[in-house]
mmCIF file of C-alpha atoms in Angstrom:
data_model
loop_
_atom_site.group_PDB
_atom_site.id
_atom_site.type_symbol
_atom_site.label_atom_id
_atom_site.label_comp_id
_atom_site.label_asym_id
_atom_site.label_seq_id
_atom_site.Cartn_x
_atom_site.Cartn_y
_atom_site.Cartn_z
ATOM 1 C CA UNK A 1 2.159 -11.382 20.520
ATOM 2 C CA UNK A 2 2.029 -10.627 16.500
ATOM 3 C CA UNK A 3 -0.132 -7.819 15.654
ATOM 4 C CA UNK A 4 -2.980 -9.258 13.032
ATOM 5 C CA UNK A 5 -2.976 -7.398 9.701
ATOM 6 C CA UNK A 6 -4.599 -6.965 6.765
ATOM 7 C CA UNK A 7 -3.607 -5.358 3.348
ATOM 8 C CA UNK A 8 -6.113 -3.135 0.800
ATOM 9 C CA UNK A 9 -4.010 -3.698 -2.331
ATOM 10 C CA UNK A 10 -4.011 -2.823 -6.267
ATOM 11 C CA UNK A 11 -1.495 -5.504 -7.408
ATOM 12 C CA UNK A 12 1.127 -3.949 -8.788
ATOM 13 C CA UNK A 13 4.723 -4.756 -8.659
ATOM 14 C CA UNK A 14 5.568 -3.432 -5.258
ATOM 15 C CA UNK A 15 2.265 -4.342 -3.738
ATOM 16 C CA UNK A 16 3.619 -7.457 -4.644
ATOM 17 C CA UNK A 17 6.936 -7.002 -2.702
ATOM 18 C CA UNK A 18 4.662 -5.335 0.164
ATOM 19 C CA UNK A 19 2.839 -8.563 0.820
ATOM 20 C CA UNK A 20 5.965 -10.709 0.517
ATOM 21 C CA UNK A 21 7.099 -8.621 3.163
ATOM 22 C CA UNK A 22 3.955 -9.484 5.222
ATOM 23 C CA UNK A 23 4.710 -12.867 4.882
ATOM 24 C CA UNK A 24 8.035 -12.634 5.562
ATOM 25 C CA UNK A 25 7.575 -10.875 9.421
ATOM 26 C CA UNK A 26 6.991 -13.165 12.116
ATOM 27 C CA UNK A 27 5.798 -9.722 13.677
ATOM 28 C CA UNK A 28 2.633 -9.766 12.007
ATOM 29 C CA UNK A 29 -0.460 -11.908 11.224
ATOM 30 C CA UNK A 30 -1.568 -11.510 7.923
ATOM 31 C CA UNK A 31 -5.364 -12.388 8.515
ATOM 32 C CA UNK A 32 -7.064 -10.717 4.937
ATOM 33 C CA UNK A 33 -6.254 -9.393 2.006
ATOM 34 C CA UNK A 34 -8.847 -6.830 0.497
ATOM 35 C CA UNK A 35 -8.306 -5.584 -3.503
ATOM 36 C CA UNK A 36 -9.505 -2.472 -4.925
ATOM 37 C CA UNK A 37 -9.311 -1.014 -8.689
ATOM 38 C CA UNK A 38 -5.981 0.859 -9.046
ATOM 39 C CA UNK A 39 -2.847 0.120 -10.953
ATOM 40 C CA UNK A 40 -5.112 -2.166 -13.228
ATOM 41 C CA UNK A 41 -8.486 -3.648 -13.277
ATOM 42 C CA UNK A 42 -10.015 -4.751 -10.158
ATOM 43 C CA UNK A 43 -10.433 -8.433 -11.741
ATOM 44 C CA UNK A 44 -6.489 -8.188 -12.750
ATOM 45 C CA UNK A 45 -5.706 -6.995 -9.139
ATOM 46 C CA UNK A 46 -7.957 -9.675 -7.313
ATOM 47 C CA UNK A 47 -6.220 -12.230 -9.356
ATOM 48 C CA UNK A 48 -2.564 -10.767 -9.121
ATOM 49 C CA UNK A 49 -2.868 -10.943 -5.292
ATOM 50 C CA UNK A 50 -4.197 -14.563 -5.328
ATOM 51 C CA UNK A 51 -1.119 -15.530 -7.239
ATOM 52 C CA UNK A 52 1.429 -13.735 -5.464
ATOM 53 C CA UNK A 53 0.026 -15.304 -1.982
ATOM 54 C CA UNK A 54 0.283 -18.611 -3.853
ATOM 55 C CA UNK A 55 3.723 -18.014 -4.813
ATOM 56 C CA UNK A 56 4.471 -17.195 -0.889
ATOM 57 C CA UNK A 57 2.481 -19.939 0.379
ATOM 58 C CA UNK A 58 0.090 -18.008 2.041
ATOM 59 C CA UNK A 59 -3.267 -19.207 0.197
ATOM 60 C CA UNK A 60 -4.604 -19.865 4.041
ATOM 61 C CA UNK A 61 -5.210 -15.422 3.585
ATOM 62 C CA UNK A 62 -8.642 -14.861 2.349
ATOM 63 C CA UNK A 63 -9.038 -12.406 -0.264
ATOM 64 C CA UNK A 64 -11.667 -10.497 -1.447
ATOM 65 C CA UNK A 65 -12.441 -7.785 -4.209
ATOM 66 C CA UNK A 66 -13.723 -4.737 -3.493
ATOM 67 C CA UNK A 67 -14.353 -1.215 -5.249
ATOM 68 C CA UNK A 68 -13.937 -1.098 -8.773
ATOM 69 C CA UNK A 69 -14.423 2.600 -8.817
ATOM 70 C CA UNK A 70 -14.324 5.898 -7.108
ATOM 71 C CA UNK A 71 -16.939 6.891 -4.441
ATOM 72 C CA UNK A 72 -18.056 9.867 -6.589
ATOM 73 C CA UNK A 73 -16.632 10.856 -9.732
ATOM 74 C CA UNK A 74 -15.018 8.279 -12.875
ATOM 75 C CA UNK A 75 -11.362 9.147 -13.236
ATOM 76 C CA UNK A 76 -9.741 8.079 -16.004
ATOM 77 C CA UNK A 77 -6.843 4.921 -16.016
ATOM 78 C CA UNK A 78 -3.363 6.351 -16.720
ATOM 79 C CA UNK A 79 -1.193 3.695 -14.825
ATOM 80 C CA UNK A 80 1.103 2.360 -16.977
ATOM 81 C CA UNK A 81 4.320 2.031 -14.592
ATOM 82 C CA UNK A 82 3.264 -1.639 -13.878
ATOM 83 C CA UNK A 83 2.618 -3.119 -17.486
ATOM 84 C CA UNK A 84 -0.623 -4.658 -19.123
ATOM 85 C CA UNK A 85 -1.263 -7.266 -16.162
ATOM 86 C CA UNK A 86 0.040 -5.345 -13.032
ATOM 87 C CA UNK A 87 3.328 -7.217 -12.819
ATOM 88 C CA UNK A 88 5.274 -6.569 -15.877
ATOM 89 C CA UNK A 89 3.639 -8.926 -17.822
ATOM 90 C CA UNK A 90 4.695 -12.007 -15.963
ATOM 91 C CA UNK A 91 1.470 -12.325 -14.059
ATOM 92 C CA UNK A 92 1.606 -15.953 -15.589
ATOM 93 C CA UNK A 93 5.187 -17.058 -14.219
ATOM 94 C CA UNK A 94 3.424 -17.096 -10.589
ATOM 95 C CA UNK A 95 1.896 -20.085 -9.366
ATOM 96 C CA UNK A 96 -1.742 -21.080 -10.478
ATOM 97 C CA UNK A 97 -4.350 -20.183 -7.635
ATOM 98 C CA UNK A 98 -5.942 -23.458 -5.800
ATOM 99 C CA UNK A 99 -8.569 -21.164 -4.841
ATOM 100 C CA UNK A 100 -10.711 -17.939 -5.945
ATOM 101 C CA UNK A 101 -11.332 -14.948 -4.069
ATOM 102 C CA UNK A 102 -13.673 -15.448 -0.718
ATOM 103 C CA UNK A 103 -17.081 -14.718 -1.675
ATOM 104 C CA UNK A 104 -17.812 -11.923 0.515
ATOM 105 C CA UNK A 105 -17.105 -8.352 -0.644
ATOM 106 C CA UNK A 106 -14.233 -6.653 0.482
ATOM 107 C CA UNK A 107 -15.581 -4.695 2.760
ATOM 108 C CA UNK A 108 -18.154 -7.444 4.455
ATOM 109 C CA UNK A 109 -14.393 -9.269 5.324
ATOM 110 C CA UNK A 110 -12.843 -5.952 6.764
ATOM 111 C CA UNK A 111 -15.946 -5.884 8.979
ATOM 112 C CA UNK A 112 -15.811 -9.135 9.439
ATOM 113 C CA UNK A 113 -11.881 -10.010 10.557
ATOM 114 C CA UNK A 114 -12.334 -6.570 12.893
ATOM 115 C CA UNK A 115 -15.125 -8.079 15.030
ATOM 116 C CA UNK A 116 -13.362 -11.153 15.334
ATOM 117 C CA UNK A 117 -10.044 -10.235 15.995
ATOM 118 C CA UNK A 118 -8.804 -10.740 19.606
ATOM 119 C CA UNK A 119 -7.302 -7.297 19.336
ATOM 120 C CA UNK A 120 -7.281 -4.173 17.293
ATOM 121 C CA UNK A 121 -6.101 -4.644 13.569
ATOM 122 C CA UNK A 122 -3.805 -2.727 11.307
ATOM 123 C CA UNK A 123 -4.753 -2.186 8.235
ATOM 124 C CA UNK A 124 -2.493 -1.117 5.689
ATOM 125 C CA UNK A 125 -3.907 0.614 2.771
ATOM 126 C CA UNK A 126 -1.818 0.719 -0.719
ATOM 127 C CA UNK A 127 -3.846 1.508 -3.063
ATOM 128 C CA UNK A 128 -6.700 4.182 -3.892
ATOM 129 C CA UNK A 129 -8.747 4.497 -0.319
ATOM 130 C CA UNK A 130 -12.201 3.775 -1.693
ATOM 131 C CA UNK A 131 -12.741 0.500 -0.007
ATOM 132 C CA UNK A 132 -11.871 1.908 3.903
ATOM 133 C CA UNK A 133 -13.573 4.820 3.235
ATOM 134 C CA UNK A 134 -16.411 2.089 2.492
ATOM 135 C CA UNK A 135 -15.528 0.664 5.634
ATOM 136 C CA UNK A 136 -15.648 3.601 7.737
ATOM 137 C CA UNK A 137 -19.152 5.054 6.223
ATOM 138 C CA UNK A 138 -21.115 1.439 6.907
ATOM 139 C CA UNK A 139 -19.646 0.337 10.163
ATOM 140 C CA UNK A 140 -18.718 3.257 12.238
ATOM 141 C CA UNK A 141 -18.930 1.377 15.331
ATOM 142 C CA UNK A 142 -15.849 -0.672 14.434
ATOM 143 C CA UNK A 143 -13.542 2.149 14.648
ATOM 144 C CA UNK A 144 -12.082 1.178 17.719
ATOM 145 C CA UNK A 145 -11.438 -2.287 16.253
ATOM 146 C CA UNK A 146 -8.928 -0.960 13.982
ATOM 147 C CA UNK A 147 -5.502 -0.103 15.247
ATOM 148 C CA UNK A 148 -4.257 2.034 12.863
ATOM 149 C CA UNK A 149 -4.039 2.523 9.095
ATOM 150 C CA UNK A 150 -0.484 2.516 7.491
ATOM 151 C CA UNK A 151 -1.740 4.038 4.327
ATOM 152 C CA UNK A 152 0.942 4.496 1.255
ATOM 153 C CA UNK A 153 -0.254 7.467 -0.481
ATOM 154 C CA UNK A 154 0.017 11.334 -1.055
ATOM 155 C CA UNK A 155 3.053 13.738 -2.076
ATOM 156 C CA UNK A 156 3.847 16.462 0.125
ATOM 157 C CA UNK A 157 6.049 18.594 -2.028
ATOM 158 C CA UNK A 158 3.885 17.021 -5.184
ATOM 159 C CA UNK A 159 2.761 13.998 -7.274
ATOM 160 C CA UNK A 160 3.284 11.774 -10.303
ATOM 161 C CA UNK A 161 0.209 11.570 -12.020
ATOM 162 C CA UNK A 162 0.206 15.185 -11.900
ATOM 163 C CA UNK A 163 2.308 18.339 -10.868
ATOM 164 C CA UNK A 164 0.241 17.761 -7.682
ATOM 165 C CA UNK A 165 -1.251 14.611 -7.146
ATOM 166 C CA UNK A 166 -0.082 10.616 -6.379
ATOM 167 C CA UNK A 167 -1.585 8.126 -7.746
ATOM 168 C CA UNK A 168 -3.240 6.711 -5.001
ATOM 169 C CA UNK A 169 -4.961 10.033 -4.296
ATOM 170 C CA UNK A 170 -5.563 10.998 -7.300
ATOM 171 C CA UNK A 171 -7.733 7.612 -8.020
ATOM 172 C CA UNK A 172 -10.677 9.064 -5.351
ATOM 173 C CA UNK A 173 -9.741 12.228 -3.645
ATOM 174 C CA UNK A 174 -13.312 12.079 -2.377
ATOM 175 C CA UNK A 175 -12.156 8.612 -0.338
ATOM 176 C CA UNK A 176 -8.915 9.736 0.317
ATOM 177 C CA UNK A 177 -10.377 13.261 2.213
ATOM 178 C CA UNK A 178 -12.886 10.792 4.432
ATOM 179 C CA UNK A 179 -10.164 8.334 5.577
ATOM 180 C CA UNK A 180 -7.747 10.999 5.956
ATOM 181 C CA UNK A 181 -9.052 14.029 7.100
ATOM 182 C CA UNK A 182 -13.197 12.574 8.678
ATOM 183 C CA UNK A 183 -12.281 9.180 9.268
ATOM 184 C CA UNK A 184 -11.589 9.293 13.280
ATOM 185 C CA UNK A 185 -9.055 6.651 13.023
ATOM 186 C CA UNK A 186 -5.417 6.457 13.779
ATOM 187 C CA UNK A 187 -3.459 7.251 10.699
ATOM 188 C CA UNK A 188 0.210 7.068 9.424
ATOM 189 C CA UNK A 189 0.565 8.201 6.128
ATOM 190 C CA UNK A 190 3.447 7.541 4.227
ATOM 191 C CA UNK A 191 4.084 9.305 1.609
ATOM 192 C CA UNK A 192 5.676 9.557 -1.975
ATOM 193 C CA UNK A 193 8.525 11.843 -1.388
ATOM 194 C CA UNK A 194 9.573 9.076 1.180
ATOM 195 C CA UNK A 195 9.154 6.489 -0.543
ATOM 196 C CA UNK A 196 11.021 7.472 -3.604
ATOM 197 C CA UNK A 197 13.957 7.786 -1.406
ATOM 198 C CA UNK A 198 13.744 4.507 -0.306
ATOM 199 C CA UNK A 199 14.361 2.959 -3.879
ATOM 200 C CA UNK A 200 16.454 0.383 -4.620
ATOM 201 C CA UNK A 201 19.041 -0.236 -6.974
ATOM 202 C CA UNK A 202 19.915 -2.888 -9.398
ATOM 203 C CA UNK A 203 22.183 -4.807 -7.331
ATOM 204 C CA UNK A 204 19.985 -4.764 -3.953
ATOM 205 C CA UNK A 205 17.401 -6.298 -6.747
ATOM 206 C CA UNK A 206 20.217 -9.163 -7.849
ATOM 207 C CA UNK A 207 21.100 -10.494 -3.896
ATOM 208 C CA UNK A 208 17.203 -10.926 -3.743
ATOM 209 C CA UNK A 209 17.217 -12.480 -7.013
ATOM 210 C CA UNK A 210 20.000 -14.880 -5.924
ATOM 211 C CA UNK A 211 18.518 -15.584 -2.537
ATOM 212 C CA UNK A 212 15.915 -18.293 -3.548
ATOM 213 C CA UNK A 213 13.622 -19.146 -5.935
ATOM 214 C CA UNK A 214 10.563 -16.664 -4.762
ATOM 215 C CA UNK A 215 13.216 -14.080 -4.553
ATOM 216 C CA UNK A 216 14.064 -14.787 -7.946
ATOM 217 C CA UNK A 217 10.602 -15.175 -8.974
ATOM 218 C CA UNK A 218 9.812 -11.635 -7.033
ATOM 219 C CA UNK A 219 12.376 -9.900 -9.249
ATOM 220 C CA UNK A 220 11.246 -11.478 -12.528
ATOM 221 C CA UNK A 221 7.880 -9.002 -11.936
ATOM 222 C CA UNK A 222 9.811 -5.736 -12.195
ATOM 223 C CA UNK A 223 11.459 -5.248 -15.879
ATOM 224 C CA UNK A 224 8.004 -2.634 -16.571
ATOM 225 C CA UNK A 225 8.492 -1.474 -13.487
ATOM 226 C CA UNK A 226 12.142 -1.056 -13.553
ATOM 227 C CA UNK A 227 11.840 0.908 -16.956
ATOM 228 C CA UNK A 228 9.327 3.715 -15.609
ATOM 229 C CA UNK A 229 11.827 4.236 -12.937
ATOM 230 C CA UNK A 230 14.705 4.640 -14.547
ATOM 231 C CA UNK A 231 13.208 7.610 -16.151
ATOM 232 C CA UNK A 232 12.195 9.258 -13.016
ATOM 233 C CA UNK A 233 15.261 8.387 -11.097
ATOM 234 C CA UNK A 234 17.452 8.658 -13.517
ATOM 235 C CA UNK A 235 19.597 5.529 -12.490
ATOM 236 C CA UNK A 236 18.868 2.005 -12.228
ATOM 237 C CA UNK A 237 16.762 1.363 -9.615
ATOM 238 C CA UNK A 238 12.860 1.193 -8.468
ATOM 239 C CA UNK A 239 11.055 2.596 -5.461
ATOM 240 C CA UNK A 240 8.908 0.112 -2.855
ATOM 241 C CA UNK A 241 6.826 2.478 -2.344
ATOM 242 C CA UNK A 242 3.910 -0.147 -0.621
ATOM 243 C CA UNK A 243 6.839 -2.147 1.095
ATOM 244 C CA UNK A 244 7.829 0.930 3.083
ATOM 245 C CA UNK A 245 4.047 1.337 4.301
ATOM 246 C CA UNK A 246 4.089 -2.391 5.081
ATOM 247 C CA UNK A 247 7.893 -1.959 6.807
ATOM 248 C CA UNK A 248 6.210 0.776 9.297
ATOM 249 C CA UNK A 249 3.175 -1.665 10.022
ATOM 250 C CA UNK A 250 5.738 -4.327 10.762
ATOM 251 C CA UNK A 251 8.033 -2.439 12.679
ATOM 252 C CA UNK A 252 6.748 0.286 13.959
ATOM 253 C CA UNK A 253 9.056 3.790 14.433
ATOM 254 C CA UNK A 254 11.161 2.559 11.707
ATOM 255 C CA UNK A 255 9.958 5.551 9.767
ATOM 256 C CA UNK A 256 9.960 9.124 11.930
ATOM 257 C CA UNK A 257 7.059 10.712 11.695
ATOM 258 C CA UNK A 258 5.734 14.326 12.346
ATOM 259 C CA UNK A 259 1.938 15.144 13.168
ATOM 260 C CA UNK A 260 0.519 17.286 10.350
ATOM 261 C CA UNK A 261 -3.481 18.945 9.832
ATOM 262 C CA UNK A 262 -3.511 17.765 6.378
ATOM 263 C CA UNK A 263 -6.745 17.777 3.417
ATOM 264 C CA UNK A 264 -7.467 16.460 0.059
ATOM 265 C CA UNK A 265 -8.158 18.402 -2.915
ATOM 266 C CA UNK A 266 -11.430 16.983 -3.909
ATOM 267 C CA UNK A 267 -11.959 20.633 -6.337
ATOM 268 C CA UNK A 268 -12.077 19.960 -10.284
ATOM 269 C CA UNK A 269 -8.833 21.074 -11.518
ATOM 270 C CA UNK A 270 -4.665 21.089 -11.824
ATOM 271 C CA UNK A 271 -4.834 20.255 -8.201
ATOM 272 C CA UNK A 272 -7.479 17.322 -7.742
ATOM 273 C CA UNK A 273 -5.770 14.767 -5.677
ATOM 274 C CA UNK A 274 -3.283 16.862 -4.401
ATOM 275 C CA UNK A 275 -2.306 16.495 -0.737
ATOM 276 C CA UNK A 276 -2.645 19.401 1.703
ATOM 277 C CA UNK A 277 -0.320 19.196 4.458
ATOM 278 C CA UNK A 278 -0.330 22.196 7.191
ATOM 279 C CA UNK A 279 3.467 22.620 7.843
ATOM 280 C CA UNK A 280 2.543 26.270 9.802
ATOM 281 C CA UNK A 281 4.338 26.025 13.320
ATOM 282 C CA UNK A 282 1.230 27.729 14.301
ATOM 283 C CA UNK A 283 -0.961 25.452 13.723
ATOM 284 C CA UNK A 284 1.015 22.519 15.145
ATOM 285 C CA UNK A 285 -1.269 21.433 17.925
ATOM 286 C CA UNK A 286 -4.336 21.201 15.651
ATOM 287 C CA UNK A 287 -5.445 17.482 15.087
ATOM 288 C CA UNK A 288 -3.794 15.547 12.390
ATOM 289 C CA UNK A 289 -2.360 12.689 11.129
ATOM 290 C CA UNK A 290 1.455 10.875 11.656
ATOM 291 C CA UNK A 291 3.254 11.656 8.441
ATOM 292 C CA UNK A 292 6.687 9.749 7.491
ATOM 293 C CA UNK A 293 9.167 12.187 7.038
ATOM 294 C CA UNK A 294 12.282 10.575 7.133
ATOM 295 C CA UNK A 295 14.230 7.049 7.894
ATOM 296 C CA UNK A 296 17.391 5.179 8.101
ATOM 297 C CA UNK A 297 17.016 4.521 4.374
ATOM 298 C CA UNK A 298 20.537 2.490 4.370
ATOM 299 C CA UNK A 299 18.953 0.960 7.270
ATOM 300 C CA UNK A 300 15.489 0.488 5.884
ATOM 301 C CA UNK A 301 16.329 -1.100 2.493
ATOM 302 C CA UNK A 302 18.562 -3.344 4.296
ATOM 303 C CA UNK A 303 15.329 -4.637 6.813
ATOM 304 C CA UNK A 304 13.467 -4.853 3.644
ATOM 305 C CA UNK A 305 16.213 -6.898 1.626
ATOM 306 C CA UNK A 306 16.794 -9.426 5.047
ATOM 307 C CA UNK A 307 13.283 -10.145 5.520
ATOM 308 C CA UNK A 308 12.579 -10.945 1.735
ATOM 309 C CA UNK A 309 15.472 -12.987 1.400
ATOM 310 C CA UNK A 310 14.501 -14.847 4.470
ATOM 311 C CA UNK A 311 11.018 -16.221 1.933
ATOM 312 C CA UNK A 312 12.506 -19.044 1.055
ATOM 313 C CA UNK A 313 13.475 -20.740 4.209
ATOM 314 C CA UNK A 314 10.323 -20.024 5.615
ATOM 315 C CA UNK A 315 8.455 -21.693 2.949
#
């Protein structure tokens, strides 16, 4: 049995190696792909993730666009870590769409491949949470329908777009706090200070490079990408951070998790978008959410790495 998935994405370099990933796992069903404003426009995203499923030969996934803005409050666009387009600017080397988005909102086809699903659906969330907080507010009754969210997002020990936020967060705290803290669902969070672990270097990026022509093509979306992380690694290398979410949703336990109370910072100030996460022994039994705190990261980059370079025989 393959679990059926879907992915609520802000293309974006590693969304980009998250989906391939998708794709790649004969574990999992990729049944929808849902786009939401984020690392650029939501027209830019909704088109980056058309062209990267064309480039895996996966244009059988219906995609649709969703939020193009917070639930509450404008934030301003800071994102630069992915280039003009969302991919380095080589949104243009990937394969020309045969087909638009579906014509259904995003949220209509998250309500729409829950009901018909033959079983529960994970949903992976890597980019700001505005469209499943959508979800959650107008169909409440599908809650059981959904699995579990794998959502990429947050910074324990603190953030990137500010001393304490991630960028995910940080794009609508007021989502983030309903789907995290009110939205009654099961939830794995997966967070930066992970993630940022998990990079890879420069020569993990060449043997995908070298393994096929998608891997190569893959690759060719990072030099932006690679730049802004160089800086904050100080090496040459990037972090998956949306991979790693997709890795857990794939295989699940390959990240350990601990159960944490956690909350948003939804308050005007140095802290908006800042995760909360109750690390009190204390308070241990209160209700919470699974948060990734560790993994096999030798291990983990090397799943990553097999699975990707396994895209080209499978197309």
């Amino acid at each position: 049995m393959t679990t059926p998935l879907i992915i609520d994405t802000d293309p974006g370099v590693d969304d980009a190696f998250a989906l391939a990933l998708a794709a790649a796992s004969p574990e999992v069903d990729l049944i929808g792909v849902t786009t939401v404003f984020g690392n650029v426009s939501p027209e830019l995203t909704t088109r980056n993730a058309l062209r990267v499923l064309a480039l895996l030969g996966r244009e059988d996934v219906p995609v649709a666009a969703g939020a193009a803005r917070p639930l509450v409050h404008l934030q301003p666009h800071v994102s630069k870590a992915h280039g003009a387009d969302g991919l380095s600017g080589y949104a243009d080397t990937l394969p020309e769409p045969t087909r638009g988005p579906d014509r259904r909102d995003a949220v209509t086809l998250l309500k729409d491949l829950l009901v018909a699903a033959d079983e529960p659906v994970t949903i992976v969330p890597i980019g700001p949470l505005t469209n499943i907080a959508l979800l959650l507010a107008a169909h409440p009754g599908l809650r059981d329908r959904i699995a579990r969210l794998v959502v990429m997002g947050g910074g324990v020990r603190g953030g990137n777009v500010t001393a304490a936020a991630e960028f995910n967060l940080w794009c609508d705290p007021e989502a983030a706090r309903r789907v995290l803290v009110d939205g009654e669902v099961p939830v794995t969070l997966v967070p930066m200070d992970l993630t940022r672990r998990c990079a890879v270097d420069s020569a993990w990026l060449a043997e995908l490079a070298a393994s096929s022509p998608t891997g190569a093509t893959l690759v060719g979306l990072t030099p932006d990408y690679l730049a802004t992380y160089r800086k904050f690694l100080g090496w040459d290398g990037m972090a998956l951070h949306d991979a790693v979410a997709v890795a857990e949703a794939v295989r699940p336990g390959i990240l350990e998790t601990r159960r944490f109370p956690v909350d948003v910072e939804c308050a005007f100030g140095p802290g908006r978008g800042g995760l909360l996460v109750d690390e009190r022994l204390e308070h241990a039994d209160r209700a919470g959410i699974d948060v990734a705190v560790d993994a096999d990261l030798a291990g983990l980059r090397g799943f990553i790495l097999d699975r990707l370079r396994a895209l080209g025989a499978r197309q």
